[in-house]
Tab-separated table of C-alpha atoms and ligand atoms in Angstrom:
chain	number	residue	atom	x	y	z
A	138	MET	CA	-175.724	-45.394	-86.842
A	139	LEU	CA	-172.840	-43.144	-85.966
A	140	LEU	CA	-170.827	-45.842	-84.243
A	141	ALA	CA	-170.057	-49.122	-85.968
A	142	GLN	CA	-171.505	-51.302	-83.209
A	143	ASP	CA	-174.502	-50.802	-80.986
A	144	PRO	CA	-172.746	-49.103	-78.039
A	145	HIS	CA	-175.487	-50.084	-75.613
A	146	LYS	CA	-175.413	-53.797	-76.256
A	147	GLY	CA	-175.447	-55.608	-72.948
A	148	TYR	CA	-176.056	-52.471	-70.883
A	149	PRO	CA	-179.053	-52.151	-68.637
A	150	ASP	CA	-180.952	-49.358	-70.255
A	151	ALA	CA	-182.860	-50.096	-73.364
A	152	MET	CA	-181.664	-46.930	-75.084
A	153	LYS	CA	-181.397	-47.346	-78.803
A	154	ARG	CA	-180.044	-43.966	-79.766
A	155	ASN	CA	-176.510	-42.709	-79.376
A	156	ARG	CA	-176.466	-40.204	-76.640
A	157	VAL	CA	-174.295	-37.162	-77.256
A	158	LEU	CA	-173.101	-35.162	-74.273
A	159	SER	CA	-170.865	-32.138	-74.234
A	160	GLY	CA	-170.436	-29.031	-72.173
A	161	MET	CA	-168.711	-25.705	-71.853
A	162	GLN	CA	-167.983	-23.443	-68.983
A	163	PRO	CA	-170.352	-20.481	-68.622
A	164	THR	CA	-168.381	-17.903	-70.522
A	165	GLY	CA	-171.078	-15.992	-72.376
A	166	ASP	CA	-168.423	-14.697	-74.747
A	167	LEU	CA	-167.319	-17.761	-76.637
A	168	HIS	CA	-164.432	-17.409	-79.101
A	169	LEU	CA	-163.804	-18.908	-82.511
A	170	GLY	CA	-161.943	-21.832	-80.923
A	171	ASN	CA	-165.027	-22.802	-78.894
A	172	TYR	CA	-167.205	-22.285	-81.931
A	173	LEU	CA	-165.140	-24.271	-84.441
A	174	GLY	CA	-163.904	-26.912	-81.989
A	175	ALA	CA	-167.216	-27.491	-80.220
A	176	LEU	CA	-170.447	-25.551	-80.782
A	177	LYS	CA	-170.545	-25.728	-84.578
A	178	GLN	CA	-170.023	-29.463	-84.393
A	179	TRP	CA	-172.732	-29.881	-81.786
A	180	VAL	CA	-175.135	-28.266	-84.208
A	181	VAL	CA	-174.081	-30.623	-87.029
A	182	LEU	CA	-174.786	-33.619	-84.781
A	183	LEU	CA	-178.331	-32.378	-84.081
A	184	GLY	CA	-179.250	-33.089	-87.657
A	185	LYS	CA	-178.225	-36.767	-87.527
A	186	GLU	CA	-180.560	-39.629	-86.900
A	187	ASP	CA	-180.026	-41.988	-83.987
A	188	ILE	CA	-178.886	-39.152	-81.785
A	189	ASP	CA	-180.140	-37.955	-78.423
A	190	PRO	CA	-178.152	-34.761	-77.825
A	191	LEU	CA	-177.600	-33.209	-74.404
A	192	PHE	CA	-175.554	-30.065	-73.814
A	193	CYS	CA	-174.662	-28.793	-70.451
A	194	ILE	CA	-173.383	-25.511	-69.044
A	195	VAL	CA	-170.786	-26.670	-66.556
A	196	ASP	CA	-171.015	-24.078	-63.804
A	197	ALA	CA	-169.704	-26.519	-61.179
A	198	HIS	CA	-166.480	-26.775	-63.199
A	199	ALA	CA	-166.220	-22.975	-63.353
A	200	ILE	CA	-165.802	-22.644	-59.578
A	201	THR	CA	-162.453	-24.479	-59.588
A	202	VAL	CA	-160.682	-21.191	-60.375
A	203	GLU	CA	-161.287	-17.706	-58.945
A	204	TYR	CA	-164.714	-16.463	-60.063
A	205	ASP	CA	-167.328	-13.885	-59.249
A	206	GLN	CA	-170.374	-15.517	-57.650
A	207	LYS	CA	-172.546	-12.440	-58.323
A	208	SER	CA	-172.200	-12.596	-62.080
A	209	LEU	CA	-172.167	-16.396	-62.463
A	210	PRO	CA	-175.971	-16.762	-62.885
A	211	SER	CA	-176.095	-14.214	-65.688
A	212	ARG	CA	-173.106	-15.837	-67.348
A	213	VAL	CA	-175.039	-19.096	-67.322
A	214	ILE	CA	-178.018	-17.448	-69.057
A	215	ASP	CA	-175.690	-15.729	-71.544
A	216	ALA	CA	-173.988	-19.016	-72.368
A	217	ALA	CA	-177.352	-20.694	-72.970
A	218	ALA	CA	-178.416	-17.781	-75.193
A	219	THR	CA	-175.210	-18.187	-77.207
A	220	TYR	CA	-175.730	-21.945	-77.611
A	221	ILE	CA	-179.265	-21.392	-78.905
A	222	ALA	CA	-178.220	-18.514	-81.161
A	223	GLY	CA	-175.378	-20.655	-82.528
A	224	GLY	CA	-177.924	-23.192	-83.737
A	225	LEU	CA	-178.718	-25.500	-80.799
A	226	ASP	CA	-182.434	-25.788	-81.377
A	227	PRO	CA	-184.082	-26.446	-77.976
A	228	GLU	CA	-186.688	-28.550	-79.772
A	229	LYS	CA	-183.968	-30.964	-80.826
A	230	ALA	CA	-181.457	-30.776	-77.979
A	231	THR	CA	-181.656	-30.927	-74.205
A	232	ILE	CA	-179.842	-27.879	-72.837
A	233	PHE	CA	-179.313	-27.689	-69.083
A	234	VAL	CA	-177.205	-26.385	-66.217
A	235	GLN	CA	-174.879	-28.881	-64.533
A	236	SER	CA	-175.423	-27.720	-60.923
A	237	GLU	CA	-179.208	-28.084	-61.316
A	238	VAL	CA	-178.740	-31.834	-61.610
A	239	PRO	CA	-177.027	-32.730	-58.308
A	240	GLU	CA	-176.411	-36.302	-59.474
A	241	HIS	CA	-173.342	-34.980	-61.355
A	242	THR	CA	-171.479	-34.229	-58.143
A	243	GLU	CA	-172.791	-37.358	-56.452
A	244	LEU	CA	-171.526	-39.595	-59.241
A	245	ALA	CA	-168.208	-37.695	-59.324
A	246	TRP	CA	-167.596	-38.714	-55.699
A	247	TYR	CA	-168.305	-42.365	-56.429
A	248	LEU	CA	-166.119	-42.312	-59.545
A	249	ALA	CA	-163.304	-40.702	-57.551
A	250	SER	CA	-163.018	-43.946	-55.644
A	251	VAL	CA	-161.983	-45.812	-58.810
A	252	THR	CA	-159.766	-43.018	-60.228
A	253	PRO	CA	-156.022	-43.444	-59.768
A	254	MET	CA	-154.288	-40.359	-58.321
A	255	GLY	CA	-151.411	-40.864	-60.754
A	256	ASP	CA	-153.732	-40.433	-63.747
A	257	LEU	CA	-155.019	-37.131	-62.393
A	258	GLN	CA	-151.479	-35.949	-61.764
A	259	ARG	CA	-150.653	-36.424	-65.444
A	260	MET	CA	-153.420	-34.159	-66.755
A	261	THR	CA	-151.843	-31.319	-68.742
A	262	GLN	CA	-154.797	-28.975	-68.150
A	263	PHE	CA	-154.318	-29.355	-64.390
A	264	LYS	CA	-150.624	-28.529	-64.755
A	265	GLU	CA	-151.366	-25.487	-66.944
A	266	LYS	CA	-154.117	-24.187	-64.683
A	267	SER	CA	-151.987	-24.743	-61.578
A	268	ASP	CA	-149.329	-22.567	-63.201
A	269	GLN	CA	-151.871	-19.870	-64.051
A	270	HIS	CA	-153.543	-19.893	-60.621
A	271	LYS	CA	-150.651	-20.477	-58.234
A	272	GLN	CA	-152.547	-18.824	-55.344
A	273	ASN	CA	-155.461	-21.220	-55.583
A	274	ILE	CA	-154.528	-24.778	-56.457
A	275	ASN	CA	-157.531	-26.497	-54.907
A	276	ALA	CA	-158.687	-30.115	-54.799
A	277	GLY	CA	-161.592	-29.273	-57.123
A	278	LEU	CA	-159.147	-28.222	-59.832
A	279	PHE	CA	-157.341	-31.519	-59.359
A	280	THR	CA	-160.471	-33.676	-59.531
A	281	TYR	CA	-162.013	-31.627	-62.371
A	282	PRO	CA	-161.667	-34.525	-64.866
A	283	VAL	CA	-163.593	-36.851	-62.525
A	284	LEU	CA	-166.561	-34.469	-62.564
A	285	MET	CA	-166.250	-34.339	-66.342
A	286	ALA	CA	-166.326	-38.151	-66.477
A	287	ALA	CA	-169.453	-38.048	-64.292
A	288	ASP	CA	-171.102	-35.525	-66.668
A	289	ILE	CA	-170.680	-38.005	-69.485
A	290	LEU	CA	-171.297	-41.350	-67.774
A	291	LEU	CA	-174.388	-40.107	-65.914
A	292	TYR	CA	-176.194	-40.035	-69.264
A	293	ARG	CA	-174.487	-43.155	-70.617
A	294	ALA	CA	-173.314	-40.941	-73.443
A	295	THR	CA	-171.347	-42.591	-76.217
A	296	ILE	CA	-170.303	-39.575	-78.298
A	297	VAL	CA	-168.561	-36.553	-76.823
A	298	PRO	CA	-167.855	-33.726	-79.276
A	299	VAL	CA	-164.952	-31.623	-77.977
A	300	GLY	CA	-161.849	-29.759	-79.108
A	301	ASN	CA	-158.408	-31.316	-79.072
A	302	ASP	CA	-157.523	-29.988	-75.620
A	303	GLN	CA	-160.204	-32.174	-73.998
A	304	VAL	CA	-159.102	-35.475	-75.518
A	305	GLN	CA	-156.841	-36.332	-72.587
A	306	HIS	CA	-159.737	-35.794	-70.169
A	307	LEU	CA	-161.868	-38.048	-72.302
A	308	GLU	CA	-159.252	-40.786	-72.304
A	309	LEU	CA	-159.361	-40.642	-68.528
A	310	ALA	CA	-163.181	-40.796	-68.570
A	311	ARG	CA	-162.904	-43.968	-70.647
A	312	GLU	CA	-160.416	-45.422	-68.193
A	313	ILE	CA	-162.690	-44.579	-65.256
A	314	CYS	CA	-165.598	-46.168	-67.128
A	315	ARG	CA	-163.646	-49.398	-67.684
A	316	LYS	CA	-162.466	-49.523	-64.065
A	317	PHE	CA	-165.973	-48.977	-62.748
A	318	ASN	CA	-167.519	-51.600	-65.037
A	319	SER	CA	-164.922	-54.215	-64.216
A	320	ARG	CA	-165.312	-53.632	-60.480
A	321	PHE	CA	-169.112	-53.313	-60.269
A	322	GLY	CA	-170.528	-54.786	-63.500
A	323	LYS	CA	-171.515	-53.257	-66.798
A	324	VAL	CA	-173.130	-49.951	-65.999
A	325	PHE	CA	-171.693	-47.499	-68.525
A	326	PRO	CA	-170.912	-47.762	-72.244
A	327	GLU	CA	-167.482	-46.371	-73.204
A	328	PRO	CA	-167.704	-42.822	-74.503
A	329	GLN	CA	-165.808	-41.796	-77.647
A	330	PRO	CA	-164.427	-38.343	-78.402
A	331	ARG	CA	-165.668	-36.720	-81.596
A	332	LEU	CA	-163.377	-34.073	-83.057
A	333	SER	CA	-164.366	-31.472	-85.625
A	334	LYS	CA	-162.250	-30.806	-88.731
A	335	THR	CA	-160.804	-27.856	-86.825
A	336	PRO	CA	-160.099	-29.309	-83.368
A	337	ARG	CA	-157.324	-26.853	-82.464
A	338	ILE	CA	-157.687	-23.247	-83.541
A	339	MET	CA	-154.585	-21.184	-82.982
A	340	GLY	CA	-154.745	-17.706	-81.482
A	341	LEU	CA	-154.239	-14.541	-83.518
A	342	ASP	CA	-150.682	-14.379	-82.175
A	343	GLY	CA	-149.989	-17.639	-84.024
A	344	LYS	CA	-148.100	-18.902	-80.951
A	345	SER	CA	-150.595	-20.789	-78.825
A	346	LYS	CA	-154.113	-22.124	-79.081
A	347	MET	CA	-156.904	-19.579	-79.089
A	348	SER	CA	-157.867	-19.096	-75.477
A	349	LYS	CA	-159.531	-16.416	-73.412
A	350	SER	CA	-156.662	-16.389	-70.929
A	351	LYS	CA	-154.145	-15.666	-73.706
A	352	ASN	CA	-155.996	-12.629	-75.045
A	353	ASN	CA	-155.574	-13.861	-78.620
A	354	THR	CA	-159.205	-14.484	-79.547
A	355	ILE	CA	-161.894	-13.425	-81.955
A	356	GLY	CA	-165.088	-13.377	-79.928
A	357	LEU	CA	-168.292	-14.800	-81.313
A	358	LEU	CA	-169.945	-11.526	-80.359
A	359	ASP	CA	-167.200	-9.179	-81.599
A	360	PRO	CA	-168.647	-6.517	-83.930
A	361	PRO	CA	-167.374	-6.628	-87.554
A	362	LYS	CA	-165.112	-3.579	-87.129
A	363	LEU	CA	-163.329	-5.218	-84.203
A	364	ILE	CA	-162.919	-8.487	-86.105
A	365	GLU	CA	-161.405	-6.548	-88.989
A	366	LYS	CA	-158.991	-4.764	-86.650
A	367	LYS	CA	-157.966	-7.991	-84.888
A	368	LEU	CA	-157.389	-9.799	-88.187
A	369	ARG	CA	-155.289	-6.922	-89.550
A	370	SER	CA	-152.662	-7.505	-86.885
A	371	ALA	CA	-152.924	-11.319	-86.910
A	372	PHE	CA	-149.826	-13.435	-87.429
A	373	THR	CA	-149.417	-15.105	-90.861
A	374	ASP	CA	-146.692	-17.043	-92.695
A	375	PRO	CA	-143.448	-15.489	-91.358
A	376	GLU	CA	-141.723	-15.906	-94.739
A	377	LYS	CA	-144.312	-13.875	-96.580
A	378	LEU	CA	-143.315	-10.337	-95.769
A	379	ARG	CA	-144.599	-8.383	-98.764
A	380	LEU	CA	-146.826	-8.719	-101.792
A	381	GLY	CA	-145.068	-10.901	-104.376
A	382	ASP	CA	-143.422	-13.179	-101.767
A	383	PRO	CA	-144.644	-16.751	-102.235
A	384	GLY	CA	-146.622	-17.982	-99.199
A	385	HIS	CA	-147.275	-21.359	-97.553
A	386	PRO	CA	-150.976	-21.760	-96.766
A	387	GLU	CA	-150.357	-25.030	-94.897
A	388	ILE	CA	-148.551	-23.188	-92.105
A	389	CYS	CA	-150.688	-20.063	-92.104
A	390	ASN	CA	-153.240	-19.527	-89.400
A	391	ILE	CA	-155.317	-17.220	-91.587
A	392	TYR	CA	-155.591	-19.988	-94.164
A	393	THR	CA	-156.789	-22.432	-91.467
A	394	LEU	CA	-159.567	-19.994	-90.654
A	395	HIS	CA	-160.394	-19.681	-94.364
A	396	GLU	CA	-160.751	-23.467	-94.380
A	397	ALA	CA	-163.398	-23.168	-91.694
A	398	PHE	CA	-165.303	-20.253	-93.226
A	399	SER	CA	-164.739	-20.078	-96.996
A	400	PRO	CA	-166.254	-22.341	-99.664
A	401	PRO	CA	-163.993	-24.964	-101.351
A	402	GLU	CA	-163.697	-23.152	-104.707
A	403	GLU	CA	-162.578	-19.997	-102.906
A	404	LEU	CA	-159.989	-22.022	-100.970
A	405	LEU	CA	-158.432	-23.342	-104.171
A	406	LYS	CA	-158.089	-19.798	-105.502
A	407	ILE	CA	-156.576	-18.511	-102.258
A	408	ASP	CA	-154.141	-21.403	-102.070
A	409	ALA	CA	-152.881	-20.843	-105.631
A	410	ALA	CA	-152.716	-17.049	-105.412
A	411	CYS	CA	-150.909	-17.137	-102.048
A	412	ARG	CA	-148.289	-19.591	-103.320
A	413	SER	CA	-147.666	-17.577	-106.483
A	414	GLY	CA	-147.273	-14.411	-104.454
A	415	GLU	CA	-150.083	-12.682	-106.321
A	416	LEU	CA	-152.321	-12.534	-103.205
A	417	GLY	CA	-151.011	-10.431	-100.324
A	418	CYS	CA	-151.821	-11.133	-96.681
A	419	GLY	CA	-153.814	-7.881	-96.376
A	420	ASP	CA	-156.283	-8.859	-99.093
A	421	CYS	CA	-156.412	-12.439	-97.870
A	422	LYS	CA	-157.377	-11.167	-94.418
A	423	LYS	CA	-160.030	-8.879	-95.901
A	424	SER	CA	-161.758	-11.736	-97.659
A	425	LEU	CA	-161.527	-13.839	-94.483
A	426	CYS	CA	-163.104	-11.004	-92.525
A	427	GLY	CA	-166.003	-10.962	-95.002
A	428	ALA	CA	-166.550	-14.718	-94.650
A	429	VAL	CA	-166.270	-14.690	-90.834
A	430	THR	CA	-168.634	-11.772	-90.321
A	431	ALA	CA	-171.178	-13.220	-92.779
A	432	GLU	CA	-171.390	-16.307	-90.540
A	433	LEU	CA	-171.127	-14.569	-87.177
A	434	ASP	CA	-173.405	-11.541	-87.762
A	435	PRO	CA	-176.665	-13.513	-87.433
A	436	ILE	CA	-175.335	-15.388	-84.387
A	437	ARG	CA	-174.381	-12.143	-82.659
A	438	GLU	CA	-177.725	-10.530	-83.424
A	439	ARG	CA	-179.697	-13.542	-82.248
A	440	THR	CA	-177.617	-13.810	-79.055
A	441	LEU	CA	-178.365	-10.193	-78.214
A	442	GLU	CA	-182.067	-10.750	-78.893
A	443	LEU	CA	-182.106	-13.804	-76.635
A	444	ARG	CA	-180.230	-12.057	-73.859
A	445	ALA	CA	-183.033	-9.545	-73.848
A	446	LYS	CA	-185.465	-12.459	-73.268
A	447	PRO	CA	-183.967	-14.186	-70.218
A	448	GLN	CA	-187.350	-15.723	-69.352
A	449	TYR	CA	-187.439	-17.663	-72.604
A	450	VAL	CA	-183.887	-18.906	-72.046
A	451	SER	CA	-184.778	-19.823	-68.480
A	452	ASP	CA	-187.786	-21.833	-69.661
A	453	VAL	CA	-185.536	-23.778	-72.038
A	454	LEU	CA	-183.180	-24.534	-69.142
A	455	ASP	CA	-186.088	-25.624	-66.890
A	456	ALA	CA	-187.258	-28.136	-69.477
A	457	GLY	CA	-183.667	-29.312	-70.014
A	458	ARG	CA	-183.140	-29.797	-66.272
A	459	ASP	CA	-186.306	-31.871	-65.918
A	460	ARG	CA	-185.340	-34.201	-68.736
A	461	ALA	CA	-181.715	-34.478	-67.571
A	462	ARG	CA	-182.811	-35.298	-64.013
A	463	GLU	CA	-185.020	-38.085	-65.211
A	464	ILE	CA	-182.122	-39.828	-66.965
A	465	ALA	CA	-179.680	-39.025	-64.168
A	466	GLY	CA	-182.028	-40.389	-61.484
A	467	SER	CA	-182.391	-43.688	-63.262
A	468	THR	CA	-178.621	-44.101	-63.784
A	469	MET	CA	-177.917	-43.298	-60.144
A	470	ASN	CA	-180.391	-45.900	-58.875
A	471	ASP	CA	-178.459	-48.432	-60.875
A	472	VAL	CA	-175.072	-47.116	-59.706
A	473	ARG	CA	-175.981	-47.121	-56.002
A	474	ARG	CA	-177.431	-50.616	-56.238
A	475	LYS	CA	-174.387	-51.996	-58.047
A	476	MET	CA	-172.033	-50.328	-55.577
A	477	GLY	CA	-173.912	-51.661	-52.555
A	478	LEU	CA	-174.717	-48.188	-51.237
A	479	GLY	CA	-177.732	-47.594	-49.003
A	480	ARG	CA	-179.818	-50.431	-47.599
A	481	GLY	CA	-180.082	-52.414	-50.800
A	482	GLY	CA	-183.297	-53.345	-52.569
B	138	AMP	P1	-163.544	-24.197	-72.710
B	138	AMP	O1	-163.682	-22.792	-73.152
B	138	AMP	O2	-162.162	-24.546	-72.315
B	138	AMP	O3	-164.617	-24.607	-71.724
B	138	AMP	O4	-163.794	-25.097	-74.008
B	138	AMP	C1	-165.068	-25.429	-74.483
B	138	AMP	C2	-164.927	-26.273	-75.732
B	138	AMP	O5	-164.235	-25.557	-76.760
B	138	AMP	C3	-164.123	-27.570	-75.516
B	138	AMP	O6	-164.699	-28.620	-76.272
B	138	AMP	C4	-162.754	-27.210	-76.046
B	138	AMP	O7	-162.031	-28.340	-76.480
B	138	AMP	C5	-163.103	-26.295	-77.202
B	138	AMP	N1	-162.002	-25.346	-77.480
B	138	AMP	C6	-161.519	-24.396	-76.645
B	138	AMP	N2	-160.494	-23.716	-77.229
B	138	AMP	C7	-160.344	-24.263	-78.477
B	138	AMP	C8	-159.448	-23.996	-79.567
B	138	AMP	N3	-158.526	-23.028	-79.510
B	138	AMP	N4	-159.573	-24.757	-80.682
B	138	AMP	C9	-160.514	-25.740	-80.766
B	138	AMP	N5	-161.379	-26.031	-79.768
B	138	AMP	C10	-161.297	-25.315	-78.628
B	139	LIG	N1	-163.797	-29.664	-69.476
B	139	LIG	C1	-164.478	-29.143	-70.636
B	139	LIG	C2	-163.754	-27.862	-71.111
B	139	LIG	O1	-163.109	-27.196	-70.365
B	139	LIG	C3	-165.916	-28.831	-70.346
B	139	LIG	C4	-166.672	-30.042	-69.963
B	139	LIG	C5	-167.132	-30.335	-68.712
B	139	LIG	C6	-167.092	-31.089	-70.814
B	139	LIG	N2	-167.805	-31.491	-68.717
B	139	LIG	C7	-167.807	-32.000	-69.986
B	139	LIG	C8	-166.930	-31.351	-72.173
B	139	LIG	C9	-168.347	-33.181	-70.495
B	139	LIG	C10	-167.476	-32.545	-72.674
B	139	LIG	C11	-168.182	-33.445	-71.846
B	139	LIG	O2	-163.904	-27.499	-72.231
């Protein structure tokens, strides 16, 4: 068991396994932050017993900012190809597209009626995105976390693997879950966030978290030469200016990435040689580049292969949609009945 107590005790469905649900927006070009904060962890969870994993491409979330409707479908396929190439085995995980299961938006509306406005107003992602998209601060952007809560609760998921920046949204999902259950009866178990060991990867500028909008990323599909070039100019310990200067791995972004990609014995060596001044940042970056590309090369190649086989990816998404709809349909029958919607019965 991954959770200490049976999370479904007392809930209507007889599910015995922990359901895992997570999602990402359909950006085909994921970056190392998405990989280390989310995708890599999703893959680790697949191997555990007692787990029913569902992963969703949240296209309905993507429309809350300006977007190009012509390229959205291919971005969805590309994102699915990247998930599979990154290790999400479709035999072990249900992979599907959010908008193909309309119950997500239906449940979001119902949950909105138990969501306090004040809680939504406090969401830091809403504040950040409103600053970035001043011309288009729409109600969808504001209620984004309610749709996210619906994504999770619709499947009665108990484990939600995400990066640090989504924890606040998850706290709100838990609050919405409690409010709903206390008003209408026990329908949903409370979901828990699950963070990886690297829940907040900083950007190459060393100033803010790695994020597509900040242009400070290493892309999962970047070719090795580009990764090398990006790392060469990446920010390190500001007190280590030249070879011989003692460094401080605990504050160095390059060292954090080594922690994610290099084996433990290598880390010990890097730590000691950086502190003594014997290892310069240039060489440290070179060995990081080797470790990163060794892990990413097969993912990039497999993604490109899968993108060339959109029919296969589409078939995976068809099967995922059918399974997701089955679960979603059953939850919604329960929800509507408990809420007194429709004619009863
Ligand atoms: P997004 O690209 O915002 O849809 O994020 C998808 C997933 O990647 C979420 O679980 C995020 O928390 C995670 N994520 C995004 N950026 C980072 C980062 N810099 N460090 C760690 N996790 C991240
Ligand atoms: N809001 C998440 C992000 O931007 C994506 C997301 C949507 C999600 N629905 C979810 C993550 C449900 C976990 C569970 O990264």
